CSV table of C-alpha atoms in Angstrom, one decimal:
chain,number,residue,atom,x,y,z
U,1,MET,CA,-19.1,14.6,38.5
U,2,SER,CA,-16.9,13.3,35.7
U,3,ILE,CA,-13.8,15.2,34.3
U,4,ARG,CA,-15.7,15.9,31.1
U,5,ASP,CA,-18.7,17.4,32.9
U,6,ARG,CA,-16.4,19.6,34.9
U,7,LEU,CA,-14.6,20.8,31.8
U,8,GLN,CA,-17.9,21.5,30.1
U,9,ARG,CA,-19.3,23.5,33.0
U,10,TRP,CA,-16.0,25.4,33.2
U,11,GLY,CA,-16.1,26.2,29.5
U,12,GLU,CA,-19.7,27.6,29.8
U,13,ASN,CA,-18.4,30.2,32.3
U,14,ASN,CA,-15.2,31.0,30.4
U,15,THR,CA,-15.3,32.2,26.8
U,16,ASN,CA,-11.5,31.9,26.2
U,17,VAL,CA,-10.7,28.2,26.5
U,18,PRO,CA,-6.9,27.5,26.8
U,19,GLU,CA,-5.4,25.2,24.2
U,20,GLN,CA,-4.3,22.9,26.9
U,21,VAL,CA,-7.9,22.3,28.0
U,22,LEU,CA,-8.9,21.5,24.4
U,23,ILE,CA,-6.0,19.0,24.2
U,24,MET,CA,-7.1,17.5,27.5
U,25,GLU,CA,-10.7,17.1,26.3
U,26,ASP,CA,-9.5,15.4,23.1
U,27,SER,CA,-7.4,13.0,25.2
U,28,ILE,CA,-10.5,12.2,27.3
U,29,THR,CA,-12.5,11.5,24.1
U,30,GLN,CA,-9.8,9.0,23.0
U,31,LEU,CA,-9.8,7.4,26.5
U,32,GLU,CA,-13.6,7.1,26.4
U,33,LYS,CA,-13.4,5.5,22.9
U,34,SER,CA,-10.8,3.1,24.1
U,35,SER,CA,-12.8,2.2,27.2
U,36,TYR,CA,-15.9,1.7,25.0
U,37,HIS,CA,-14.2,-0.7,22.7
U,38,GLU,CA,-12.8,-2.7,25.6
U,39,LEU,CA,-16.3,-2.9,27.1
U,40,LYS,CA,-17.8,-3.9,23.7
U,41,SER,CA,-15.1,-6.6,23.2
U,42,LYS,CA,-15.7,-7.9,26.8
U,43,ILE,CA,-19.5,-8.2,26.4
U,44,HIS,CA,-19.1,-9.6,22.9
U,45,GLN,CA,-16.8,-12.4,24.1
U,46,LYS,CA,-19.0,-13.2,27.1
U,47,LEU,CA,-21.9,-13.5,24.7
U,48,LEU,CA,-20.0,-15.8,22.4
U,49,ASP,CA,-19.0,-18.0,25.4
U,50,ARG,CA,-22.5,-18.2,26.6
U,51,VAL,CA,-24.5,-19.1,23.5
U,52,ASP,CA,-24.2,-21.3,20.4
U,53,LEU,CA,-24.4,-19.0,17.5
U,54,SER,CA,-24.8,-21.8,15.0
U,55,VAL,CA,-28.1,-22.7,16.7
U,56,MET,CA,-29.2,-19.1,17.1
U,57,GLU,CA,-28.5,-18.3,13.4
U,58,ARG,CA,-31.3,-20.8,12.5
U,59,LEU,CA,-33.8,-18.3,14.0
U,60,PRO,CA,-35.6,-15.7,11.9
U,61,SER,CA,-33.5,-12.5,11.7
U,62,ASP,CA,-36.0,-10.3,13.7
U,63,ARG,CA,-36.1,-12.9,16.6
U,64,LEU,CA,-32.4,-13.3,16.5
U,65,MET,CA,-31.8,-9.6,16.9
U,66,ASN,CA,-34.2,-9.5,19.9
U,67,GLU,CA,-32.4,-12.5,21.4
U,68,ILE,CA,-29.0,-10.8,21.1
U,69,LYS,CA,-30.5,-7.6,22.6
U,70,ASP,CA,-31.9,-9.5,25.6
U,71,LEU,CA,-28.6,-11.3,26.2
U,72,VAL,CA,-26.5,-8.1,26.0
U,73,GLU,CA,-28.9,-6.4,28.4
U,74,GLN,CA,-28.6,-9.4,30.8
U,75,LEU,CA,-24.8,-9.3,30.7
U,76,LEU,CA,-24.7,-5.6,31.3
U,77,ASN,CA,-26.9,-6.0,34.4
U,78,GLU,CA,-24.8,-8.9,35.7
U,79,GLU,CA,-21.6,-6.9,35.3
U,80,LYS,CA,-23.3,-3.9,36.9
U,81,ILE,CA,-21.7,-1.5,34.4
U,82,PRO,CA,-22.9,2.1,34.9
U,83,ILE,CA,-23.8,3.4,31.4
U,84,ASN,CA,-26.7,5.6,30.4
U,85,LEU,CA,-29.6,4.5,28.1
U,86,ALA,CA,-28.0,6.0,24.9
U,87,GLU,CA,-24.7,4.2,25.5
U,88,ARG,CA,-26.5,1.0,26.3
U,89,GLY,CA,-28.6,1.2,23.1
U,90,GLY,CA,-25.4,2.0,21.0
U,91,LEU,CA,-23.6,-1.0,22.6
U,92,VAL,CA,-26.5,-3.4,21.9
U,93,SER,CA,-26.6,-2.1,18.2
U,94,ASP,CA,-22.9,-2.5,17.8
U,95,ILE,CA,-22.8,-6.0,19.1
U,96,GLN,CA,-25.7,-7.0,16.9
U,97,HIS,CA,-23.7,-5.7,13.9
U,98,GLU,CA,-20.7,-7.6,15.1
U,99,ILE,CA,-22.5,-10.9,15.2
U,100,LEU,CA,-24.9,-10.6,12.3
U,101,GLY,CA,-23.4,-7.9,10.0
U,102,LEU,CA,-20.2,-6.2,9.1
U,103,GLY,CA,-19.4,-4.5,12.5
U,104,PRO,CA,-18.4,-0.8,12.2
U,105,LEU,CA,-19.3,-0.8,8.5
U,106,GLU,CA,-23.0,-1.4,9.1
U,107,PRO,CA,-23.9,2.3,9.8
U,108,LEU,CA,-22.0,3.3,6.6
U,109,LEU,CA,-23.8,0.7,4.5
U,110,ALA,CA,-27.1,2.0,5.8
U,111,ASP,CA,-26.3,5.6,4.6
U,112,PRO,CA,-27.7,6.0,1.1
U,113,THR,CA,-25.5,9.0,0.4
U,114,ILE,CA,-22.3,7.0,0.5
U,115,SER,CA,-21.1,5.5,-2.8
U,116,ASP,CA,-17.7,4.1,-1.7
U,117,ILE,CA,-16.3,2.8,1.6
U,118,LEU,CA,-12.5,2.6,1.7
U,119,VAL,CA,-10.9,0.9,4.7
U,120,ASN,CA,-7.2,1.7,5.0
U,121,THR,CA,-6.2,-0.8,7.8
U,122,TYR,CA,-8.3,-1.0,11.0
U,123,ASN,CA,-8.1,2.6,12.2
U,124,GLN,CA,-8.8,4.6,9.1
U,125,VAL,CA,-12.1,4.5,7.1
U,126,TYR,CA,-12.9,6.9,4.3
U,127,VAL,CA,-16.2,7.3,2.4
U,128,GLU,CA,-17.2,9.0,-0.8
U,129,ARG,CA,-20.2,11.3,-0.7
U,130,ARG,CA,-21.3,13.2,-3.8
U,131,GLY,CA,-17.9,12.6,-5.4
U,132,ARG,CA,-15.8,13.8,-2.4
U,133,LEU,CA,-13.8,11.7,0.0
U,134,GLU,CA,-14.4,12.1,3.7
U,135,LEU,CA,-12.6,10.6,6.8
U,136,THR,CA,-15.1,9.0,9.2
U,137,ASP,CA,-15.0,8.2,12.9
U,138,ALA,CA,-15.6,4.5,12.2
U,139,HIS,CA,-12.7,2.1,12.9
U,140,PHE,CA,-12.1,-1.5,13.9
U,141,ALA,CA,-10.6,-2.7,17.2
U,142,ASP,CA,-7.5,-4.0,15.4
U,143,ASN,CA,-6.4,-5.7,12.2
U,144,ARG,CA,-7.6,-9.1,13.4
U,145,HIS,CA,-11.1,-7.6,13.8
U,146,LEU,CA,-10.9,-6.3,10.3
U,147,MET,CA,-9.8,-9.7,9.0
U,148,ARG,CA,-12.8,-11.3,10.6
U,149,ILE,CA,-15.1,-9.0,8.8
U,150,ILE,CA,-13.3,-9.6,5.4
U,151,ASP,CA,-13.5,-13.4,6.0
U,152,ARG,CA,-17.2,-13.1,6.7
U,153,ILE,CA,-17.8,-11.2,3.4
U,154,VAL,CA,-15.8,-13.5,1.1
U,155,SER,CA,-17.0,-16.8,2.8
U,156,ARG,CA,-20.6,-16.0,2.1
U,157,ILE,CA,-20.0,-16.3,-1.7
U,158,GLY,CA,-17.7,-19.3,-1.4
U,159,ARG,CA,-14.4,-17.4,-1.9
U,160,ARG,CA,-11.3,-17.2,0.4
U,161,VAL,CA,-8.6,-14.8,1.3
U,162,ASP,CA,-5.4,-15.9,3.1
U,163,GLU,CA,-1.6,-15.6,2.7
U,164,SER,CA,-1.6,-18.0,-0.3
U,165,SER,CA,-4.4,-16.0,-2.0
U,166,PRO,CA,-4.1,-12.5,-0.5
U,167,MET,CA,-6.4,-10.7,-3.0
U,168,VAL,CA,-10.1,-11.3,-3.6
U,169,ASP,CA,-13.1,-9.8,-5.4
U,170,ALA,CA,-16.4,-10.4,-3.8
U,171,ARG,CA,-19.9,-8.8,-3.4
U,172,LEU,CA,-22.4,-8.1,-0.7
U,173,SER,CA,-25.9,-9.3,-0.7
U,174,ASP,CA,-27.1,-5.9,-2.1
U,175,GLY,CA,-24.8,-6.2,-5.1
U,176,SER,CA,-22.1,-3.9,-3.8
U,177,ARG,CA,-18.6,-4.7,-5.2
U,178,VAL,CA,-15.9,-5.6,-2.7
U,179,ASN,CA,-12.2,-5.9,-3.1
U,180,ALA,CA,-9.9,-7.0,-0.3
U,181,ILE,CA,-6.1,-7.3,-0.1
U,182,ILE,CA,-4.2,-8.5,2.9
U,183,PRO,CA,-0.6,-8.9,4.1
U,184,PRO,CA,2.0,-9.8,2.9
U,185,LEU,CA,0.9,-7.7,-0.2
U,186,ALA,CA,-0.7,-5.0,2.0
U,187,LEU,CA,2.3,-3.8,4.1
U,188,ASP,CA,0.4,-1.9,6.9
U,189,GLY,CA,-2.5,-4.3,7.3
U,190,PRO,CA,-5.7,-5.5,5.5
U,191,LEU,CA,-7.3,-3.1,3.0
U,192,LEU,CA,-11.0,-3.2,2.0
U,193,SER,CA,-12.8,-1.3,-0.7
U,194,ILE,CA,-16.6,-1.4,-1.2
U,195,ARG,CA,-18.2,0.1,-4.3
U,196,ARG,CA,-21.9,0.6,-3.6
U,197,PHE,CA,-24.8,0.9,-6.0
U,198,PRO,CA,-28.1,2.7,-5.4
U,199,ALA,CA,-30.9,0.6,-3.9
U,200,ALA,CA,-33.2,1.9,-6.6
U,201,PRO,CA,-31.5,1.6,-10.0
U,202,LEU,CA,-31.0,4.9,-11.8
U,203,LYS,CA,-32.8,5.7,-15.0
U,204,MET,CA,-31.8,7.6,-18.0
U,205,ASP,CA,-34.0,10.5,-16.8
U,206,ASP,CA,-31.9,10.7,-13.6
U,207,LEU,CA,-28.7,11.1,-15.6
U,208,VAL,CA,-30.3,13.9,-17.6
U,209,ARG,CA,-31.4,15.6,-14.4
U,210,TYR,CA,-27.9,15.3,-12.9
U,211,LYS,CA,-26.6,16.8,-16.2
U,212,SER,CA,-24.4,13.8,-16.9
U,213,LEU,CA,-25.7,13.9,-20.5
U,214,THR,CA,-28.3,15.7,-22.6
U,215,PRO,CA,-31.8,14.7,-23.7
U,216,SER,CA,-30.5,14.4,-27.3
U,217,MET,CA,-27.7,12.0,-26.2
U,218,ALA,CA,-30.2,10.0,-24.1
U,219,GLU,CA,-32.5,9.6,-27.1
U,220,VAL,CA,-29.7,8.4,-29.4
U,221,ILE,CA,-28.4,5.9,-26.8
U,222,ALA,CA,-31.9,4.5,-26.3
U,223,GLY,CA,-32.2,4.1,-30.1
U,224,LEU,CA,-28.8,2.4,-30.3
U,225,VAL,CA,-29.8,-0.2,-27.7
U,226,LYS,CA,-33.3,-0.8,-29.2
U,227,SER,CA,-31.9,-1.3,-32.7
U,228,LYS,CA,-29.3,-3.9,-31.5
U,229,CYS,CA,-26.1,-2.0,-32.2
U,230,ASN,CA,-23.0,-3.4,-30.4
U,231,ILE,CA,-21.8,-0.8,-27.9
U,232,LEU,CA,-18.5,-0.5,-26.0
U,233,ILE,CA,-18.6,1.7,-22.8
U,234,SER,CA,-15.2,3.1,-22.0
U,235,GLY,CA,-14.0,5.0,-18.9
U,236,GLY,CA,-11.6,5.2,-16.0
U,237,THR,CA,-12.1,3.6,-12.5
U,238,GLY,CA,-15.2,5.0,-10.8
U,239,SER,CA,-16.4,6.9,-13.9
U,240,GLY,CA,-19.8,5.2,-13.9
U,241,LYS,CA,-19.4,2.5,-16.6
U,242,THR,CA,-21.4,-0.1,-14.7
U,243,THR,CA,-24.1,2.3,-13.8
U,244,LEU,CA,-24.5,3.4,-17.4
U,245,LEU,CA,-24.5,-0.2,-18.6
U,246,ASN,CA,-27.3,-0.9,-16.2
U,247,ILE,CA,-29.3,2.1,-17.4
U,248,MET,CA,-28.7,1.2,-21.1
U,249,SER,CA,-29.8,-2.4,-20.5
U,250,GLY,CA,-33.2,-1.0,-19.5
U,251,PHE,CA,-34.0,-0.3,-23.2
U,252,ILE,CA,-33.5,-4.0,-24.1
U,253,PRO,CA,-37.0,-5.4,-25.1
U,254,ALA,CA,-38.4,-7.8,-22.4
U,255,SER,CA,-38.8,-10.5,-25.1
U,256,GLU,CA,-35.1,-11.0,-25.5
U,257,ARG,CA,-32.8,-13.5,-23.7
U,258,VAL,CA,-29.8,-11.7,-22.1
U,259,VAL,CA,-26.7,-13.5,-20.7
U,260,THR,CA,-24.5,-11.5,-18.4
U,261,ILE,CA,-20.9,-12.4,-17.7
U,262,GLU,CA,-18.9,-10.9,-14.8
U,263,ASP,CA,-16.0,-11.4,-12.5
U,264,ALA,CA,-18.1,-10.3,-9.5
U,265,ALA,CA,-21.8,-10.1,-10.3
U,266,GLU,CA,-23.0,-6.5,-9.9
U,267,LEU,CA,-25.2,-5.8,-12.8
U,268,GLN,CA,-28.8,-5.2,-11.9
U,269,LEU,CA,-30.7,-5.8,-15.1
U,270,GLN,CA,-34.5,-5.3,-14.9
U,271,GLN,CA,-35.5,-7.6,-17.8
U,272,PRO,CA,-37.5,-10.8,-17.0
U,273,HIS,CA,-35.3,-13.1,-19.1
U,274,VAL,CA,-31.7,-12.6,-17.7
U,275,VAL,CA,-29.2,-15.4,-17.1
U,276,ARG,CA,-26.3,-14.4,-14.9
U,277,LEU,CA,-22.8,-16.0,-15.1
U,278,GLU,CA,-19.9,-15.4,-12.7
U,279,THR,CA,-16.3,-16.4,-12.9
U,280,ARG,CA,-14.7,-18.7,-10.3
U,281,PRO,CA,-11.2,-18.4,-8.8
U,282,PRO,CA,-8.9,-21.4,-8.3
U,283,ASN,CA,-9.3,-23.4,-5.1
U,284,VAL,CA,-6.6,-24.1,-2.5
U,285,GLU,CA,-4.8,-26.5,-4.8
U,286,GLY,CA,-4.8,-23.9,-7.6
U,287,LYS,CA,-7.5,-25.8,-9.6
U,288,GLY,CA,-11.0,-25.3,-10.7
U,289,GLU,CA,-10.7,-21.8,-12.1
U,290,VAL,CA,-13.3,-20.7,-14.6
U,291,ALA,CA,-12.2,-17.5,-16.4
U,292,GLN,CA,-14.4,-15.1,-18.4
U,293,ARG,CA,-13.2,-16.5,-21.7
U,294,ALA,CA,-14.7,-19.9,-20.9
U,295,LEU,CA,-18.0,-18.3,-19.8
U,296,VAL,CA,-18.2,-16.2,-23.0
U,297,ARG,CA,-17.7,-19.3,-25.1
U,298,ASN,CA,-20.3,-21.2,-23.1
U,299,SER,CA,-22.8,-18.4,-23.3
U,300,LEU,CA,-22.9,-18.7,-27.1
U,301,ARG,CA,-24.3,-22.2,-26.6
U,302,MET,CA,-27.1,-20.9,-24.4
U,303,ARG,CA,-29.2,-19.3,-27.2
U,304,PRO,CA,-28.6,-15.7,-26.1
U,305,ASP,CA,-30.1,-12.7,-28.0
U,306,ARG,CA,-27.5,-10.5,-26.4
U,307,VAL,CA,-24.3,-11.1,-24.4
U,308,ILE,CA,-23.3,-8.4,-21.8
U,309,ILE,CA,-19.8,-8.6,-20.4
U,310,GLY,CA,-19.4,-6.6,-17.2
U,311,GLU,CA,-15.8,-5.7,-18.0
U,312,VAL,CA,-13.5,-7.0,-20.8
U,313,ARG,CA,-10.0,-7.4,-19.4
U,314,GLY,CA,-8.3,-10.3,-21.1
U,315,PRO,CA,-8.4,-12.9,-24.0
U,316,GLU,CA,-12.2,-13.0,-23.8
U,317,ALA,CA,-12.1,-9.9,-26.0
U,318,MET,CA,-11.6,-12.2,-29.0
U,319,ASP,CA,-14.6,-14.4,-28.2
U,320,MET,CA,-16.7,-11.2,-27.6
U,321,LEU,CA,-15.8,-9.8,-31.0
U,322,GLN,CA,-16.7,-13.1,-32.7
U,323,ALA,CA,-20.0,-13.2,-30.9
U,324,MET,CA,-20.8,-9.7,-32.0
U,325,ASN,CA,-19.9,-10.7,-35.6
U,326,THR,CA,-21.9,-13.9,-35.6
U,327,GLY,CA,-25.5,-13.0,-34.9
U,328,HIS,CA,-25.4,-11.8,-31.3
U,329,GLU,CA,-26.1,-8.2,-32.2
U,330,GLY,CA,-26.9,-5.7,-29.5
U,331,SER,CA,-24.2,-7.0,-27.2
U,332,MET,CA,-22.5,-4.6,-24.8
U,333,ALA,CA,-19.3,-4.5,-22.6
U,334,THR,CA,-17.2,-2.1,-20.6
U,335,VAL,CA,-13.5,-1.5,-20.8
U,336,HIS,CA,-11.0,0.7,-18.8
U,337,ALA,CA,-9.7,3.4,-21.1
U,338,ASN,CA,-9.3,7.2,-21.1
U,339,THR,CA,-10.5,7.8,-24.7
U,340,PRO,CA,-12.5,6.0,-27.3
U,341,ARG,CA,-9.4,5.5,-29.4
U,342,ASP,CA,-7.5,4.1,-26.4
U,343,ALA,CA,-10.5,1.7,-25.8
U,344,LEU,CA,-10.0,0.2,-29.3
U,345,SER,CA,-6.3,-0.1,-28.7
U,346,ARG,CA,-6.9,-1.9,-25.4
U,347,ILE,CA,-9.3,-4.3,-27.1
U,348,GLU,CA,-6.7,-5.0,-29.8
U,349,ASN,CA,-4.1,-5.7,-27.1
U,350,MET,CA,-6.4,-8.1,-25.3
U,351,VAL,CA,-7.2,-10.0,-28.5
U,352,SER,CA,-3.4,-10.6,-28.8
U,353,MET,CA,-3.6,-12.3,-25.3
U,354,ALA,CA,-5.8,-15.0,-26.9
U,355,GLU,CA,-2.6,-16.2,-28.7
U,356,MET,CA,-4.5,-16.5,-32.1
U,357,ASN,CA,-1.5,-15.0,-33.9
U,358,LEU,CA,-3.7,-12.8,-36.1
U,359,PRO,CA,-2.1,-9.9,-38.0
U,360,ALA,CA,-2.9,-6.5,-36.6
U,361,LYS,CA,-5.0,-5.5,-39.6
U,362,ALA,CA,-7.2,-8.6,-39.3
U,363,VAL,CA,-7.8,-7.8,-35.6
U,364,ARG,CA,-8.7,-4.2,-36.4
U,365,GLN,CA,-11.1,-5.4,-39.1
U,366,GLN,CA,-12.8,-7.6,-36.5
U,367,ILE,CA,-13.1,-4.7,-34.2
U,368,SER,CA,-14.4,-2.3,-36.8
U,369,SER,CA,-17.1,-4.7,-38.0
U,370,ALA,CA,-18.1,-5.8,-34.5
U,371,ILE,CA,-18.4,-2.6,-32.5
U,372,TRP,CA,-20.7,0.2,-33.8
U,373,VAL,CA,-20.3,2.8,-31.1
U,374,VAL,CA,-17.9,3.7,-28.3
U,375,VAL,CA,-19.4,5.7,-25.4
U,376,GLN,CA,-16.9,7.5,-23.2
U,377,VAL,CA,-17.7,8.3,-19.6
U,378,SER,CA,-15.5,10.2,-17.1
U,379,ARG,CA,-15.3,11.2,-13.5
U,380,MET,CA,-14.5,14.9,-13.4
U,381,THR,CA,-12.2,16.5,-10.9
U,382,ASP,CA,-15.2,17.8,-8.9
U,383,GLY,CA,-16.5,14.3,-8.5
U,384,LYS,CA,-19.3,14.5,-11.0
U,385,ARG,CA,-19.7,11.8,-13.7
U,386,LYS,CA,-20.4,12.9,-17.3
U,387,LEU,CA,-20.8,11.1,-20.7
U,388,ILE,CA,-18.1,13.1,-22.5
U,389,SER,CA,-18.2,11.5,-25.9
U,390,ILE,CA,-20.2,9.3,-28.3
U,391,GLN,CA,-18.2,8.1,-31.2
U,392,GLU,CA,-19.2,6.0,-34.2
U,393,ILE,CA,-16.9,3.5,-35.8
U,394,THR,CA,-17.2,4.0,-39.6
U,395,GLY,CA,-14.8,1.3,-40.9
U,396,MET,CA,-11.2,1.1,-42.0
U,397,GLU,CA,-8.8,3.3,-44.0
U,398,GLY,CA,-5.7,1.2,-44.7
U,399,ASP,CA,-4.7,-0.2,-41.4
U,400,ILE,CA,-6.5,2.4,-39.3
U,401,ILE,CA,-9.9,2.1,-37.7
U,402,THR,CA,-11.9,5.3,-38.6
U,403,MET,CA,-14.2,7.0,-36.1
U,404,GLN,CA,-16.4,10.1,-36.0
U,405,GLU,CA,-17.5,11.9,-32.9
U,406,ILE,CA,-21.3,12.6,-32.7
U,407,PHE,CA,-21.6,14.3,-29.3
U,408,THR,CA,-18.9,15.7,-27.0
U,409,TYR,CA,-18.5,17.6,-23.7
U,410,SER,CA,-16.2,20.6,-23.8
U,411,GLN,CA,-14.7,21.8,-20.5
U,412,THR,CA,-14.2,25.5,-20.3
U,413,GLY,CA,-12.8,26.0,-16.8
U,414,VAL,CA,-13.3,25.6,-13.1
U,415,ASP,CA,-15.1,28.0,-10.8
U,416,GLU,CA,-13.9,29.2,-7.4
U,417,ASN,CA,-15.5,26.2,-5.7
U,418,GLY,CA,-13.7,23.7,-7.8
U,419,VAL,CA,-16.9,22.9,-9.9
U,420,ILE,CA,-16.2,22.0,-13.5
U,421,GLN,CA,-17.6,24.5,-16.1
U,422,GLY,CA,-18.4,23.4,-19.6
U,423,HIS,CA,-21.1,22.3,-22.0
U,424,PHE,CA,-22.4,19.5,-24.2
U,425,HIS,CA,-23.0,19.9,-27.9
U,426,ALA,CA,-23.3,17.9,-31.1
U,427,THR,CA,-20.5,18.0,-33.6
U,428,GLY,CA,-22.9,18.4,-36.5
U,429,ILE,CA,-22.2,15.0,-38.1
U,430,ARG,CA,-25.2,12.8,-38.8
U,431,PRO,CA,-24.1,9.3,-38.0
U,432,LYS,CA,-24.3,6.3,-40.3
U,433,PHE,CA,-26.2,4.3,-37.7
U,434,ALA,CA,-29.2,6.7,-38.2
U,435,GLU,CA,-30.2,4.5,-41.2
U,436,ARG,CA,-30.2,1.3,-39.1
U,437,LEU,CA,-32.3,3.0,-36.4
U,438,LYS,CA,-34.7,4.1,-39.1
U,439,VAL,CA,-35.1,0.5,-40.3
U,440,PHE,CA,-36.0,-0.4,-36.7
U,441,GLY,CA,-38.7,2.3,-36.6
U,442,ILE,CA,-36.6,4.8,-34.6
U,443,PRO,CA,-36.0,7.8,-36.8
U,444,LEU,CA,-33.6,10.4,-35.5
U,445,ARG,CA,-34.6,14.0,-35.9
U,446,ASP,CA,-32.1,16.3,-37.6
U,447,GLU,CA,-32.2,18.8,-34.7
U,448,LEU,CA,-30.6,16.2,-32.4
U,449,PHE,CA,-27.4,16.8,-34.3
U,450,ASP,CA,-27.5,20.6,-34.5
U,451,PRO,CA,-24.1,21.9,-33.3
U,452,GLY,CA,-25.7,25.2,-32.5
U,453,LYS,CA,-27.5,23.8,-29.5
U,454,ILE,CA,-25.5,24.1,-26.3
U,455,PHE,CA,-26.3,22.3,-23.1
U,456,GLN,CA,-24.7,23.6,-19.9
């Protein structure tokens, strides 16, 4: 009988378990984990020594999984390792993940409730579920093991990460966004962040059901997209900007040609006529980089009806404004900012990066004529995402861009469980864009803007 079995039997007959016994049992758990990883590494290495993976990878995935399973079973029998069926099955599955997938991350990627996976060096993996961070039991054997997984991710899309290029943005086959940063920039070891997106893209009705916005706000946003108003989506990191952009793009008519431009492709547009462009980092010699600005310029020669930029973060802001002002109406983009006013200031600062030497007033006039609406999204302290403001740009007064808020979310407090309390409501202002929507056959009812209607 093992030590663990003896402790368990002793505990069944004694209700008061001394703290020393609990510490001993935890130590045994750590020892068992260590032994398991040693066994897995041993079998994995023997498998690599015995087979040519480059040949095996030509097999269909189902057959390859079965071949690996049979080989692992054979090695376990040859080594005469005494493990039960559950442990044997877990070992086979883990080695399959090591060879074909992303190792310890595979079970997390298979969990649909997880939205973010955050690897803080090899022995600490956090996930986000329903807006809350949780520490998991998953971990890598060491930092070299984690580096192998990072290399596997980035090499699949033709990118690299090493000491000369220690930061990389990449994506998984399902569209999940990946960021990795390694030593010498990461002091304690490699760091990996994976931002996941739902397998089934969310719809506007889902956001209404989750109380991220109201039916009135959803109706107005749908009308703005259909009537080809230029829209800027603003928000902080993890606030849901890309998710909202995906949902809003669902209202673009199927007859239109859409060109998307991203640093790491993650948009999941459902239209039949979508052309996707992605930036390219410099190669080992520091050459061959293709930035977003070059893609925005090139996209204008591709006869787009709309241009969608995943995130504006540099001098491409100038080309985006010019596109919006020269016939590519209905274009959309996202930007990192805490308020709609801050979003416009950031766009102005990014235009200055284009080195056009334009006076501030001229830049603001470009912004005020190009962008119709700024939609602000926020990740609340309880982890929920909400559309907290829809503001219309109405023009210029002197050197200042004028805006008016159409819908807002007012936070009133926090309950005993940390859940945000508040409500959505209209401000009572009927927007100027209502006339444009009417021309497009999308009349907006007066009750949509009734400030007396409160949505919890």
